Amino acid sequence: VPKAIDAEKRTITFTGNEDHPADFVFPVAADAQIVVDGRAANLEDLPAGARLLVTISVDGKTAVGITQVGER
């Protein structure tokens, strides 16, 4: 579950964990495939608190796909 989604800045933030205490902030690619309820969507359509499957680019720096996989 992401900590924050900023559609204007096109970023998604996840809370850190024991191994990496700092938050993880990923820019979301302009052409990222975003899916909500099985349909193509925009970043601002992602529901707050939803469980997401995020696909990260090969270099590990950018979100290239985001799919809603469940509610909180």
PQR file of N, CA, C, O and H, with PARSE charges and radii, in Angstrom:
ATOM      1  N   VAL A   1       0.865  -1.180   0.000 -0.4000 1.5000
ATOM      2  CA  VAL A   1       0.000   0.000   0.000 -0.0000 2.0000
ATOM      3  C   VAL A   1       0.903   1.232   0.000  0.5500 1.7000
ATOM      4  O   VAL A   1       1.763   1.378   0.869 -0.5500 1.4000
ATOM      5  N   PRO A   2       0.705   2.111  -0.972 -0.5600 1.5000
ATOM      6  CA  PRO A   2       1.562   3.295  -1.018  0.2800 2.0000
ATOM      7  C   PRO A   2       1.253   4.273   0.104  0.5500 1.7000
ATOM      8  O   PRO A   2       0.124   4.356   0.587 -0.5500 1.4000
ATOM      9  N   LYS A   3       2.261   4.996   0.498 -0.4000 1.5000
ATOM     10  CA  LYS A   3       2.097   6.059   1.499 -0.0000 2.0000
ATOM     11  C   LYS A   3       1.447   7.271   0.850  0.5500 1.7000
ATOM     12  O   LYS A   3       0.622   7.944   1.468 -0.5500 1.4000
ATOM     13  H   LYS A   3       3.178   4.928   0.105  0.4000 1.0000
ATOM     14  N   ALA A   4       1.821   7.552  -0.406 -0.4000 1.5000
ATOM     15  CA  ALA A   4       1.271   8.706  -1.109 -0.0000 2.0000
ATOM     16  C   ALA A   4       1.378   8.506  -2.613  0.5500 1.7000
ATOM     17  O   ALA A   4       2.308   7.870  -3.108 -0.5500 1.4000
ATOM     18  H   ALA A   4       2.491   7.006  -0.908  0.4000 1.0000
ATOM     19  N   ILE A   5       0.405   9.063  -3.327 -0.4000 1.5000
ATOM     20  CA  ILE A   5       0.433   9.125  -4.782 -0.0000 2.0000
ATOM     21  C   ILE A   5       0.217  10.581  -5.153  0.5500 1.7000
ATOM     22  O   ILE A   5      -0.780  11.189  -4.766 -0.5500 1.4000
ATOM     23  H   ILE A   5      -0.351   9.580  -2.925  0.4000 1.0000
ATOM     24  N   ASP A   6       1.162  11.136  -5.907 -0.4000 1.5000
ATOM     25  CA  ASP A   6       1.058  12.535  -6.323 -0.0000 2.0000
ATOM     26  C   ASP A   6       0.903  12.557  -7.838  0.5500 1.7000
ATOM     27  O   ASP A   6       1.888  12.448  -8.569 -0.5500 1.4000
ATOM     28  H   ASP A   6       1.973  10.642  -6.221  0.4000 1.0000
ATOM     29  N   ALA A   7      -0.339  12.700  -8.311 -0.4000 1.5000
ATOM     30  CA  ALA A   7      -0.616  12.685  -9.747 -0.0000 2.0000
ATOM     31  C   ALA A   7       0.005  13.887 -10.449  0.5500 1.7000
ATOM     32  O   ALA A   7       0.432  13.779 -11.599 -0.5500 1.4000
ATOM     33  H   ALA A   7      -1.139  12.789  -7.718  0.4000 1.0000
ATOM     34  N   GLU A   8       0.060  15.026  -9.771 -0.4000 1.5000
ATOM     35  CA  GLU A   8       0.629  16.232 -10.385 -0.0000 2.0000
ATOM     36  C   GLU A   8       2.128  16.077 -10.638  0.5500 1.7000
ATOM     37  O   GLU A   8       2.628  16.425 -11.708 -0.5500 1.4000
ATOM     38  H   GLU A   8      -0.286  15.114  -8.837  0.4000 1.0000
ATOM     39  N   LYS A   9       2.838  15.550  -9.634 -0.4000 1.5000
ATOM     40  CA  LYS A   9       4.285  15.349  -9.769 -0.0000 2.0000
ATOM     41  C   LYS A   9       4.618  14.000 -10.412  0.5500 1.7000
ATOM     42  O   LYS A   9       5.772  13.735 -10.747 -0.5500 1.4000
ATOM     43  H   LYS A   9       2.432  15.268  -8.765  0.4000 1.0000
ATOM     44  N   ARG A  10       3.589  13.142 -10.583 -0.4000 1.5000
ATOM     45  CA  ARG A  10       3.735  11.797 -11.139 -0.0000 2.0000
ATOM     46  C   ARG A  10       4.741  10.975 -10.315  0.5500 1.7000
ATOM     47  O   ARG A  10       5.704  10.427 -10.851 -0.5500 1.4000
ATOM     48  H   ARG A  10       2.651  13.358 -10.310  0.4000 1.0000
ATOM     49  N   THR A  11       4.489  10.903  -8.996 -0.4000 1.5000
ATOM     50  CA  THR A  11       5.321  10.085  -8.111 -0.0000 2.0000
ATOM     51  C   THR A  11       4.440   9.186  -7.251  0.5500 1.7000
ATOM     52  O   THR A  11       3.267   9.467  -7.005 -0.5500 1.4000
ATOM     53  H   THR A  11       3.706  11.348  -8.560  0.4000 1.0000
ATOM     54  N   ILE A  12       5.049   8.106  -6.809 -0.4000 1.5000
ATOM     55  CA  ILE A  12       4.397   7.206  -5.862 -0.0000 2.0000
ATOM     56  C   ILE A  12       5.406   6.936  -4.752  0.5500 1.7000
ATOM     57  O   ILE A  12       6.568   6.635  -5.024 -0.5500 1.4000
ATOM     58  H   ILE A  12       6.001   7.877  -7.008  0.4000 1.0000
ATOM     59  N   THR A  13       4.962   7.043  -3.501 -0.4000 1.5000
ATOM     60  CA  THR A  13       5.849   6.928  -2.346 -0.0000 2.0000
ATOM     61  C   THR A  13       5.430   5.746  -1.486  0.5500 1.7000
ATOM     62  O   THR A  13       4.250   5.571  -1.180 -0.5500 1.4000
ATOM     63  H   THR A  13       4.018   7.287  -3.280  0.4000 1.0000
ATOM     64  N   PHE A  14       6.409   4.939  -1.101 -0.4000 1.5000
ATOM     65  CA  PHE A  14       6.181   3.814  -0.203 -0.0000 2.0000
ATOM     66  C   PHE A  14       6.987   4.030   1.072  0.5500 1.7000
ATOM     67  O   PHE A  14       8.100   4.553   1.025 -0.5500 1.4000
ATOM     68  H   PHE A  14       7.367   5.081  -1.350  0.4000 1.0000
ATOM     69  N   THR A  15       6.436   3.632   2.196 -0.4000 1.5000
ATOM     70  CA  THR A  15       7.115   3.739   3.479 -0.0000 2.0000
ATOM     71  C   THR A  15       8.281   2.772   3.522  0.5500 1.7000
ATOM     72  O   THR A  15       8.188   1.647   3.030 -0.5500 1.4000
ATOM     73  H   THR A  15       5.531   3.207   2.234  0.4000 1.0000
ATOM     74  N   GLY A  16       9.376   3.213   4.111 -0.4000 1.5000
ATOM     75  CA  GLY A  16      10.545   2.360   4.263 -0.0000 2.0000
ATOM     76  C   GLY A  16      10.260   1.175   5.175  0.5500 1.7000
ATOM     77  O   GLY A  16       9.179   1.064   5.754 -0.5500 1.4000
ATOM     78  H   GLY A  16       9.452   4.127   4.510  0.4000 1.0000
ATOM     79  N   ASN A  17      11.235   0.304   5.292 -0.4000 1.5000
ATOM     80  CA  ASN A  17      11.098  -0.872   6.162 -0.0000 2.0000
ATOM     81  C   ASN A  17      12.353  -1.000   7.026  0.5500 1.7000
ATOM     82  O   ASN A  17      13.198  -0.104   7.039 -0.5500 1.4000
ATOM     83  H   ASN A  17      12.114   0.394   4.823  0.4000 1.0000
ATOM     84  N   GLU A  18      12.469  -2.105   7.740 -0.4000 1.5000
ATOM     85  CA  GLU A  18      13.612  -2.284   8.640 -0.0000 2.0000
ATOM     86  C   GLU A  18      14.938  -2.246   7.888  0.5500 1.7000
ATOM     87  O   GLU A  18      15.919  -1.689   8.382 -0.5500 1.4000
ATOM     88  H   GLU A  18      11.782  -2.832   7.730  0.4000 1.0000
ATOM     89  N   ASP A  19      14.970  -2.838   6.691 -0.4000 1.5000
ATOM     90  CA  ASP A  19      16.209  -2.889   5.917 -0.0000 2.0000
ATOM     91  C   ASP A  19      16.537  -1.556   5.253  0.5500 1.7000
ATOM     92  O   ASP A  19      17.709  -1.224   5.074 -0.5500 1.4000
ATOM     93  H   ASP A  19      14.174  -3.290   6.289  0.4000 1.0000
ATOM     94  N   HIS A  20      15.512  -0.793   4.889 -0.4000 1.5000
ATOM     95  CA  HIS A  20      15.674   0.494   4.208 -0.0000 2.0000
ATOM     96  C   HIS A  20      14.729   1.489   4.867  0.5500 1.7000
ATOM     97  O   HIS A  20      13.609   1.672   4.392 -0.5500 1.4000
ATOM     98  H   HIS A  20      14.561  -1.062   5.035  0.4000 1.0000
ATOM     99  N   PRO A  21      15.154   2.138   5.951 -0.5600 1.5000
ATOM    100  CA  PRO A  21      14.249   2.987   6.736  0.2800 2.0000
ATOM    101  C   PRO A  21      13.714   4.218   5.998  0.5500 1.7000
ATOM    102  O   PRO A  21      12.658   4.736   6.361 -0.5500 1.4000
ATOM    103  N   ALA A  22      14.414   4.688   4.985 -0.4000 1.5000
ATOM    104  CA  ALA A  22      13.938   5.870   4.256 -0.0000 2.0000
ATOM    105  C   ALA A  22      12.785   5.490   3.336  0.5500 1.7000
ATOM    106  O   ALA A  22      12.723   4.365   2.840 -0.5500 1.4000
ATOM    107  H   ALA A  22      15.272   4.267   4.691  0.4000 1.0000
ATOM    108  N   ASP A  23      11.874   6.429   3.111 -0.4000 1.5000
ATOM    109  CA  ASP A  23      10.782   6.192   2.178 -0.0000 2.0000
ATOM    110  C   ASP A  23      11.339   5.990   0.769  0.5500 1.7000
ATOM    111  O   ASP A  23      12.386   6.535   0.419 -0.5500 1.4000
ATOM    112  H   ASP A  23      11.924   7.343   3.514  0.4000 1.0000
ATOM    113  N   PHE A  24      10.625   5.202  -0.031 -0.4000 1.5000
ATOM    114  CA  PHE A  24      10.979   4.986  -1.429 -0.0000 2.0000
ATOM    115  C   PHE A  24      10.060   5.872  -2.268  0.5500 1.7000
ATOM    116  O   PHE A  24       8.839   5.769  -2.157 -0.5500 1.4000
ATOM    117  H   PHE A  24       9.775   4.760   0.253  0.4000 1.0000
ATOM    118  N   VAL A  25      10.621   6.725  -3.091 -0.4000 1.5000
ATOM    119  CA  VAL A  25       9.828   7.574  -3.980 -0.0000 2.0000
ATOM    120  C   VAL A  25      10.212   7.228  -5.416  0.5500 1.7000
ATOM    121  O   VAL A  25      11.375   7.323  -5.809 -0.5500 1.4000
ATOM    122  H   VAL A  25      11.613   6.809  -3.181  0.4000 1.0000
ATOM    123  N   PHE A  26       9.200   6.824  -6.190 -0.4000 1.5000
ATOM    124  CA  PHE A  26       9.437   6.477  -7.580 -0.0000 2.0000
ATOM    125  C   PHE A  26       8.699   7.444  -8.488  0.5500 1.7000
ATOM    126  O   PHE A  26       7.511   7.688  -8.279 -0.5500 1.4000
ATOM    127  H   PHE A  26       8.256   6.746  -5.871  0.4000 1.0000
ATOM    128  N   PRO A  27       9.373   8.007  -9.499 -0.5600 1.5000
ATOM    129  CA  PRO A  27       8.636   8.733 -10.517  0.2800 2.0000
ATOM    130  C   PRO A  27       7.828   7.713 -11.326  0.5500 1.7000
ATOM    131  O   PRO A  27       8.247   6.566 -11.485 -0.5500 1.4000
ATOM    132  N   VAL A  28       6.691   8.132 -11.824 -0.4000 1.5000
ATOM    133  CA  VAL A  28       5.853   7.270 -12.647 -0.0000 2.0000
ATOM    134  C   VAL A  28       6.021   7.712 -14.099  0.5500 1.7000
ATOM    135  O   VAL A  28       5.802   8.879 -14.427 -0.5500 1.4000
ATOM    136  H   VAL A  28       6.351   9.063 -11.694  0.4000 1.0000
ATOM    137  N   ALA A  29       6.404   6.790 -14.952 -0.4000 1.5000
ATOM    138  CA  ALA A  29       6.635   7.108 -16.360 -0.0000 2.0000
ATOM    139  C   ALA A  29       5.367   7.679 -16.996  0.5500 1.7000
ATOM    140  O   ALA A  29       4.254   7.277 -16.658 -0.5500 1.4000
ATOM    141  H   ALA A  29       6.582   5.843 -14.686  0.4000 1.0000
ATOM    142  N   ALA A  30       5.554   8.614 -17.913 -0.4000 1.5000
ATOM    143  CA  ALA A  30       4.416   9.231 -18.597 -0.0000 2.0000
ATOM    144  C   ALA A  30       3.594   8.197 -19.349  0.5500 1.7000
ATOM    145  O   ALA A  30       2.384   8.359 -19.506 -0.5500 1.4000
ATOM    146  H   ALA A  30       6.458   8.940 -18.188  0.4000 1.0000
ATOM    147  N   ASP A  31       4.242   7.132 -19.817 -0.4000 1.5000
ATOM    148  CA  ASP A  31       3.533   6.093 -20.565 -0.0000 2.0000
ATOM    149  C   ASP A  31       3.267   4.839 -19.718  0.5500 1.7000
ATOM    150  O   ASP A  31       3.017   3.761 -20.259 -0.5500 1.4000
ATOM    151  H   ASP A  31       5.225   7.000 -19.690  0.4000 1.0000
ATOM    152  N   ALA A  32       3.322   4.989 -18.394 -0.4000 1.5000
ATOM    153  CA  ALA A  32       3.073   3.842 -17.506 -0.0000 2.0000
ATOM    154  C   ALA A  32       1.675   3.288 -17.734  0.5500 1.7000
ATOM    155  O   ALA A  32       0.720   4.043 -17.913 -0.5500 1.4000
ATOM    156  H   ALA A  32       3.525   5.864 -17.955  0.4000 1.0000
ATOM    157  N   GLN A  33       1.563   1.969 -17.728 -0.4000 1.5000
ATOM    158  CA  GLN A  33       0.262   1.320 -17.844 -0.0000 2.0000
ATOM    159  C   GLN A  33      -0.351   1.261 -16.448  0.5500 1.7000
ATOM    160  O   GLN A  33       0.213   0.649 -15.541 -0.5500 1.4000
ATOM    161  H   GLN A  33       2.339   1.356 -17.582  0.4000 1.0000
ATOM    162  N   ILE A  34      -1.504   1.899 -16.283 -0.4000 1.5000
ATOM    163  CA  ILE A  34      -2.184   1.949 -14.994 -0.0000 2.0000
ATOM    164  C   ILE A  34      -3.534   1.284 -15.152  0.5500 1.7000
ATOM    165  O   ILE A  34      -4.296   1.601 -16.066 -0.5500 1.4000
ATOM    166  H   ILE A  34      -1.962   2.397 -17.019  0.4000 1.0000
ATOM    167  N   VAL A  35      -3.826   0.342 -14.236 -0.4000 1.5000
ATOM    168  CA  VAL A  35      -5.062  -0.439 -14.322 -0.0000 2.0000
ATOM    169  C   VAL A  35      -5.792  -0.375 -12.986  0.5500 1.7000
ATOM    170  O   VAL A  35      -5.225  -0.676 -11.936 -0.5500 1.4000
ATOM    171  H   VAL A  35      -3.207   0.084 -13.495  0.4000 1.0000
ATOM    172  N   VAL A  36      -7.064   0.024 -13.045 -0.4000 1.5000
ATOM    173  CA  VAL A  36      -7.931   0.083 -11.869 -0.0000 2.0000
ATOM    174  C   VAL A  36      -9.209  -0.676 -12.218  0.5500 1.7000
ATOM    175  O   VAL A  36      -9.840  -0.404 -13.239 -0.5500 1.4000
ATOM    176  H   VAL A  36      -7.525   0.269 -13.899  0.4000 1.0000
ATOM    177  N   ASP A  37      -9.582  -1.622 -11.371 -0.4000 1.5000
ATOM    178  CA  ASP A  37     -10.781  -2.437 -11.608 -0.0000 2.0000
ATOM    179  C   ASP A  37     -10.749  -3.103 -12.981  0.5500 1.7000
ATOM    180  O   ASP A  37     -11.779  -3.222 -13.645 -0.5500 1.4000
ATOM    181  H   ASP A  37      -9.069  -1.843 -10.541  0.4000 1.0000
ATOM    182  N   GLY A  38      -9.559  -3.538 -13.402 -0.4000 1.5000
ATOM    183  CA  GLY A  38      -9.422  -4.254 -14.657 -0.0000 2.0000
ATOM    184  C   GLY A  38      -9.467  -3.398 -15.907  0.5500 1.7000
ATOM    185  O   GLY A  38      -9.499  -3.926 -17.018 -0.5500 1.4000
ATOM    186  H   GLY A  38      -8.722  -3.442 -12.863  0.4000 1.0000
ATOM    187  N   ARG A  39      -9.471  -2.081 -15.743 -0.4000 1.5000
ATOM    188  CA  ARG A  39      -9.560  -1.172 -16.890 -0.0000 2.0000
ATOM    189  C   ARG A  39      -8.412  -0.173 -16.881  0.5500 1.7000
ATOM    190  O   ARG A  39      -7.879   0.181 -15.829 -0.5500 1.4000
ATOM    191  H   ARG A  39      -9.445  -1.652 -14.840  0.4000 1.0000
ATOM    192  N   ALA A  40      -8.044   0.273 -18.080 -0.4000 1.5000
ATOM    193  CA  ALA A  40      -7.011   1.305 -18.203 -0.0000 2.0000
ATOM    194  C   ALA A  40      -7.462   2.549 -17.443  0.5500 1.7000
ATOM    195  O   ALA A  40      -8.635   2.920 -17.480 -0.5500 1.4000
ATOM    196  H   ALA A  40      -8.477  -0.014 -18.934  0.4000 1.0000
ATOM    197  N   ALA A  41      -6.525   3.182 -16.761 -0.4000 1.5000
ATOM    198  CA  ALA A  41      -6.860   4.334 -15.922 -0.0000 2.0000
ATOM    199  C   ALA A  41      -5.710   5.324 -15.926  0.5500 1.7000
ATOM    200  O   ALA A  41      -4.673   5.093 -16.547 -0.5500 1.4000
ATOM    201  H   ALA A  41      -5.572   2.881 -16.731  0.4000 1.0000
ATOM    202  N   ASN A  42      -5.906   6.411 -15.236 -0.4000 1.5000
ATOM    203  CA  ASN A  42      -4.880   7.438 -15.044 -0.0000 2.0000
ATOM    204  C   ASN A  42      -4.378   7.379 -13.606  0.5500 1.7000
ATOM    205  O   ASN A  42      -5.029   6.800 -12.736 -0.5500 1.4000
ATOM    206  H   ASN A  42      -6.749   6.599 -14.731  0.4000 1.0000
ATOM    207  N   LEU A  43      -3.242   7.967 -13.367 -0.4000 1.5000
ATOM    208  CA  LEU A  43      -2.642   7.955 -12.035 -0.0000 2.0000
ATOM    209  C   LEU A  43      -3.596   8.491 -10.974  0.5500 1.7000
ATOM    210  O   LEU A  43      -3.674   7.941  -9.875 -0.5500 1.4000
ATOM    211  H   LEU A  43      -2.713   8.438 -14.073  0.4000 1.0000
ATOM    212  N   GLU A  44      -4.321   9.560 -11.294 -0.4000 1.5000
ATOM    213  CA  GLU A  44      -5.246  10.153 -10.324 -0.0000 2.0000
ATOM    214  C   GLU A  44      -6.456   9.263 -10.034  0.5500 1.7000
ATOM    215  O   GLU A  44      -7.203   9.533  -9.093 -0.5500 1.4000
ATOM    216  H   GLU A  44      -4.257  10.007 -12.186  0.4000 1.0000
ATOM    217  N   ASP A  45      -6.661   8.206 -10.827 -0.4000 1.5000
ATOM    218  CA  ASP A  45      -7.780   7.290 -10.603 -0.0000 2.0000
ATOM    219  C   ASP A  45      -7.491   6.228  -9.538  0.5500 1.7000
ATOM    220  O   ASP A  45      -8.408   5.545  -9.082 -0.5500 1.4000
ATOM    221  H   ASP A  45      -6.053   7.987 -11.591  0.4000 1.0000
ATOM    222  N   LEU A  46      -6.226   6.086  -9.139 -0.4000 1.5000
ATOM    223  CA  LEU A  46      -5.879   5.071  -8.143 -0.0000 2.0000
ATOM    224  C   LEU A  46      -6.520   5.432  -6.804  0.5500 1.7000
ATOM    225  O   LEU A  46      -6.313   6.534  -6.294 -0.5500 1.4000
ATOM    226  H   LEU A  46      -5.481   6.641  -9.509  0.4000 1.0000
ATOM    227  N   PRO A  47      -7.297   4.509  -6.232 -0.5600 1.5000
ATOM    228  CA  PRO A  47      -7.957   4.816  -4.964  0.2800 2.0000
ATOM    229  C   PRO A  47      -6.964   4.857  -3.799  0.5500 1.7000
ATOM    230  O   PRO A  47      -6.034   4.054  -3.731 -0.5500 1.4000
ATOM    231  N   ALA A  48      -7.178   5.792  -2.900 -0.4000 1.5000
ATOM    232  CA  ALA A  48      -6.315   5.919  -1.722 -0.0000 2.0000
ATOM    233  C   ALA A  48      -6.341   4.634  -0.913  0.5500 1.7000
ATOM    234  O   ALA A  48      -7.409   4.069  -0.675 -0.5500 1.4000
ATOM    235  H   ALA A  48      -7.934   6.444  -2.955  0.4000 1.0000
ATOM    236  N   GLY A  49      -5.191   4.174  -0.494 -0.4000 1.5000
ATOM    237  CA  GLY A  49      -5.090   3.005   0.359 -0.0000 2.0000
ATOM    238  C   GLY A  49      -5.219   1.674  -0.350  0.5500 1.7000
ATOM    239  O   GLY A  49      -5.208   0.630   0.301 -0.5500 1.4000
ATOM    240  H   GLY A  49      -4.324   4.633  -0.687  0.4000 1.0000
ATOM    241  N   ALA A  50      -5.341   1.684  -1.667 -0.4000 1.5000
ATOM    242  CA  ALA A  50      -5.490   0.429  -2.406 -0.0000 2.0000
ATOM    243  C   ALA A  50      -4.178  -0.341  -2.421  0.5500 1.7000
ATOM    244  O   ALA A  50      -3.096   0.244  -2.380 -0.5500 1.4000
ATOM    245  H   ALA A  50      -5.351   2.533  -2.196  0.4000 1.0000
ATOM    246  N   ARG A  51      -4.295  -1.649  -2.480 -0.4000 1.5000
ATOM    247  CA  ARG A  51      -3.112  -2.499  -2.653 -0.0000 2.0000
ATOM    248  C   ARG A  51      -2.754  -2.468  -4.129  0.5500 1.7000
ATOM    249  O   ARG A  51      -3.620  -2.619  -4.991 -0.5500 1.4000
ATOM    250  H   ARG A  51      -5.174  -2.124  -2.513  0.4000 1.0000
ATOM    251  N   LEU A  52      -1.471  -2.271  -4.415 -0.4000 1.5000
ATOM    252  CA  LEU A  52      -1.027  -2.111  -5.790 -0.0000 2.0000
ATOM    253  C   LEU A  52       0.101  -3.070  -6.130  0.5500 1.7000
ATOM    254  O   LEU A  52       0.919  -3.425  -5.282 -0.5500 1.4000
ATOM    255  H   LEU A  52      -0.768  -2.149  -3.715  0.4000 1.0000
ATOM    256  N   LEU A  53       0.124  -3.479  -7.386 -0.4000 1.5000
ATOM    257  CA  LEU A  53       1.263  -4.195  -7.944 -0.0000 2.0000
ATOM    258  C   LEU A  53       1.981  -3.176  -8.815  0.5500 1.7000
ATOM    259  O   LEU A  53       1.422  -2.695  -9.800 -0.5500 1.4000
ATOM    260  H   LEU A  53      -0.541  -3.190  -8.075  0.4000 1.0000
ATOM    261  N   VAL A  54       3.217  -2.844  -8.457 -0.4000 1.5000
ATOM    262  CA  VAL A  54       3.966  -1.821  -9.181 -0.0000 2.0000
ATOM    263  C   VAL A  54       5.115  -2.489  -9.921  0.5500 1.7000
ATOM    264  O   VAL A  54       5.919  -3.208  -9.327 -0.5500 1.4000
ATOM    265  H   VAL A  54       3.671  -3.234  -7.656  0.4000 1.0000
ATOM    266  N   THR A  55       5.182  -2.244 -11.221 -0.4000 1.5000
ATOM    267  CA  THR A  55       6.276  -2.744 -12.043 -0.0000 2.0000
ATOM    268  C   THR A  55       7.293  -1.621 -12.179  0.5500 1.7000
ATOM    269  O   THR A  55       6.962  -0.506 -12.582 -0.5500 1.4000
ATOM    270  H   THR A  55       4.529  -1.660 -11.703  0.4000 1.0000
ATOM    271  N   ILE A  56       8.540  -1.938 -11.835 -0.4000 1.5000
ATOM    272  CA  ILE A  56       9.616  -0.956 -11.842 -0.0000 2.0000
ATOM    273  C   ILE A  56      10.510  -1.206 -13.055  0.5500 1.7000
ATOM    274  O   ILE A  56      10.715  -2.351 -13.459 -0.5500 1.4000
ATOM    275  H   ILE A  56       8.808  -2.844 -11.508  0.4000 1.0000
ATOM    276  N   SER A  57      11.034  -0.138 -13.624 -0.4000 1.5000
ATOM    277  CA  SER A  57      11.918  -0.236 -14.786 -0.0000 2.0000
ATOM    278  C   SER A  57      13.145  -1.083 -14.470  0.5500 1.7000
ATOM    279  O   SER A  57      13.466  -1.322 -13.305 -0.5500 1.4000
ATOM    280  H   SER A  57      10.867   0.792 -13.295  0.4000 1.0000
ATOM    281  N   VAL A  58      13.818  -1.528 -15.509 -0.4000 1.5000
ATOM    282  CA  VAL A  58      14.996  -2.380 -15.350 -0.0000 2.0000
ATOM    283  C   VAL A  58      16.058  -1.722 -14.479  0.5500 1.7000
ATOM    284  O   VAL A  58      16.746  -2.404 -13.719 -0.5500 1.4000
ATOM    285  H   VAL A  58      13.558  -1.334 -16.455  0.4000 1.0000
ATOM    286  N   ASP A  59      16.198  -0.400 -14.582 -0.4000 1.5000
ATOM    287  CA  ASP A  59      17.215   0.281 -13.779 -0.0000 2.0000
ATOM    288  C   ASP A  59      16.759   0.521 -12.335  0.5500 1.7000
ATOM    289  O   ASP A  59      17.528   1.039 -11.525 -0.5500 1.4000
ATOM    290  H   ASP A  59      15.640   0.154 -15.199  0.4000 1.0000
ATOM    291  N   GLY A  60      15.509   0.146 -12.005 -0.4000 1.5000
ATOM    292  CA  GLY A  60      15.009   0.246 -10.639 -0.0000 2.0000
ATOM    293  C   GLY A  60      14.666   1.652 -10.185  0.5500 1.7000
ATOM    294  O   GLY A  60      14.577   1.914  -8.986 -0.5500 1.4000
ATOM    295  H   GLY A  60      14.885  -0.275 -12.664  0.4000 1.0000
ATOM    296  N   LYS A  61      14.474   2.567 -11.139 -0.4000 1.5000
ATOM    297  CA  LYS A  61      14.273   3.961 -10.756 -0.0000 2.0000
ATOM    298  C   LYS A  61      12.903   4.527 -11.089  0.5500 1.7000
ATOM    299  O   LYS A  61      12.543   5.580 -10.563 -0.5500 1.4000
ATOM    300  H   LYS A  61      14.547   2.354 -12.113  0.4000 1.0000
ATOM    301  N   THR A  62      12.122   3.867 -11.945 -0.4000 1.5000
ATOM    302  CA  THR A  62      10.863   4.438 -12.420 -0.0000 2.0000
ATOM    303  C   THR A  62       9.764   3.387 -12.424  0.5500 1.7000
ATOM    304  O   THR A  62       9.994   2.238 -12.802 -0.5500 1.4000
ATOM    305  H   THR A  62      12.415   3.012 -12.373  0.4000 1.0000
ATOM    306  N   ALA A  63       8.562   3.788 -12.002 -0.4000 1.5000
ATOM    307  CA  ALA A  63       7.403   2.905 -12.089 -0.0000 2.0000
ATOM    308  C   ALA A  63       6.891   2.937 -13.522  0.5500 1.7000
ATOM    309  O   ALA A  63       6.571   4.003 -14.047 -0.5500 1.4000
ATOM    310  H   ALA A  63       8.375   4.721 -11.696  0.4000 1.0000
ATOM    311  N   VAL A  64       6.812   1.771 -14.156 -0.4000 1.5000
ATOM    312  CA  VAL A  64       6.355   1.698 -15.545 -0.0000 2.0000
ATOM    313  C   VAL A  64       4.986   1.041 -15.663  0.5500 1.7000
ATOM    314  O   VAL A  64       4.393   1.024 -16.741 -0.5500 1.4000
ATOM    315  H   VAL A  64       7.072   0.904 -13.730  0.4000 1.0000
ATOM    316  N   GLY A  65       4.488   0.503 -14.563 -0.4000 1.5000
ATOM    317  CA  GLY A  65       3.164  -0.089 -14.552 -0.0000 2.0000
ATOM    318  C   GLY A  65       2.621  -0.143 -13.136  0.5500 1.7000
ATOM    319  O   GLY A  65       3.355  -0.436 -12.192 -0.5500 1.4000
ATOM    320  H   GLY A  65       4.970   0.517 -13.687  0.4000 1.0000
ATOM    321  N   ILE A  66       1.327   0.142 -12.989 -0.4000 1.5000
ATOM    322  CA  ILE A  66       0.684   0.090 -11.678 -0.0000 2.0000
ATOM    323  C   ILE A  66      -0.682  -0.545 -11.858  0.5500 1.7000
ATOM    324  O   ILE A  66      -1.495  -0.072 -12.654 -0.5500 1.4000
ATOM    325  H   ILE A  66       0.731   0.381 -13.755  0.4000 1.0000
ATOM    326  N   THR A  67      -0.936  -1.622 -11.116 -0.4000 1.5000
ATOM    327  CA  THR A  67      -2.218  -2.314 -11.191 -0.0000 2.0000
ATOM    328  C   THR A  67      -2.806  -2.429  -9.797  0.5500 1.7000
ATOM    329  O   THR A  67      -2.135  -2.890  -8.874 -0.5500 1.4000
ATOM    330  H   THR A  67      -0.276  -2.006 -10.470  0.4000 1.0000
ATOM    331  N   GLN A  68      -4.059  -2.013  -9.639 -0.4000 1.5000
ATOM    332  CA  GLN A  68      -4.741  -2.180  -8.372 -0.0000 2.0000
ATOM    333  C   GLN A  68      -5.057  -3.669  -8.201  0.5500 1.7000
ATOM    334  O   GLN A  68      -5.671  -4.281  -9.076 -0.5500 1.4000
ATOM    335  H   GLN A  68      -4.604  -1.639 -10.389  0.4000 1.0000
ATOM    336  N   VAL A  69      -4.635  -4.249  -7.072 -0.4000 1.5000
ATOM    337  CA  VAL A  69      -4.865  -5.674  -6.836 -0.0000 2.0000
ATOM    338  C   VAL A  69      -5.771  -5.922  -5.645  0.5500 1.7000
ATOM    339  O   VAL A  69      -6.015  -7.076  -5.295 -0.5500 1.4000
ATOM    340  H   VAL A  69      -4.136  -3.752  -6.362  0.4000 1.0000
ATOM    341  N   GLY A  70      -6.271  -4.884  -5.020 -0.4000 1.5000
ATOM    342  CA  GLY A  70      -7.176  -5.052  -3.895 -0.0000 2.0000
ATOM    343  C   GLY A  70      -7.339  -3.763  -3.124  0.5500 1.7000
ATOM    344  O   GLY A  70      -6.603  -2.795  -3.314 -0.5500 1.4000
ATOM    345  H   GLY A  70      -6.073  -3.946  -5.305  0.4000 1.0000
ATOM    346  N   GLU A  71      -8.326  -3.783  -2.250 -0.4000 1.5000
ATOM    347  CA  GLU A  71      -8.548  -2.639  -1.370 -0.0000 2.0000
ATOM    348  C   GLU A  71      -7.632  -2.762  -0.166  0.5500 1.7000
ATOM    349  O   GLU A  71      -6.875  -3.727  -0.070 -0.5500 1.4000
ATOM    350  H   GLU A  71      -8.924  -4.569  -2.095  0.4000 1.0000
ATOM    351  N   ARG A  72      -7.681  -1.827   0.736 -0.4000 1.5000
ATOM    352  CA  ARG A  72      -6.845  -1.826   1.945 -0.0000 2.0000
ATOM    353  C   ARG A  72      -6.728  -3.127   2.590  0.5500 1.7000
ATOM    354  O   ARG A  72      -6.052  -3.251   3.612 -0.5500 1.4000
ATOM    355  H   ARG A  72      -8.296  -1.043   0.657  0.4000 1.0000
TER
END
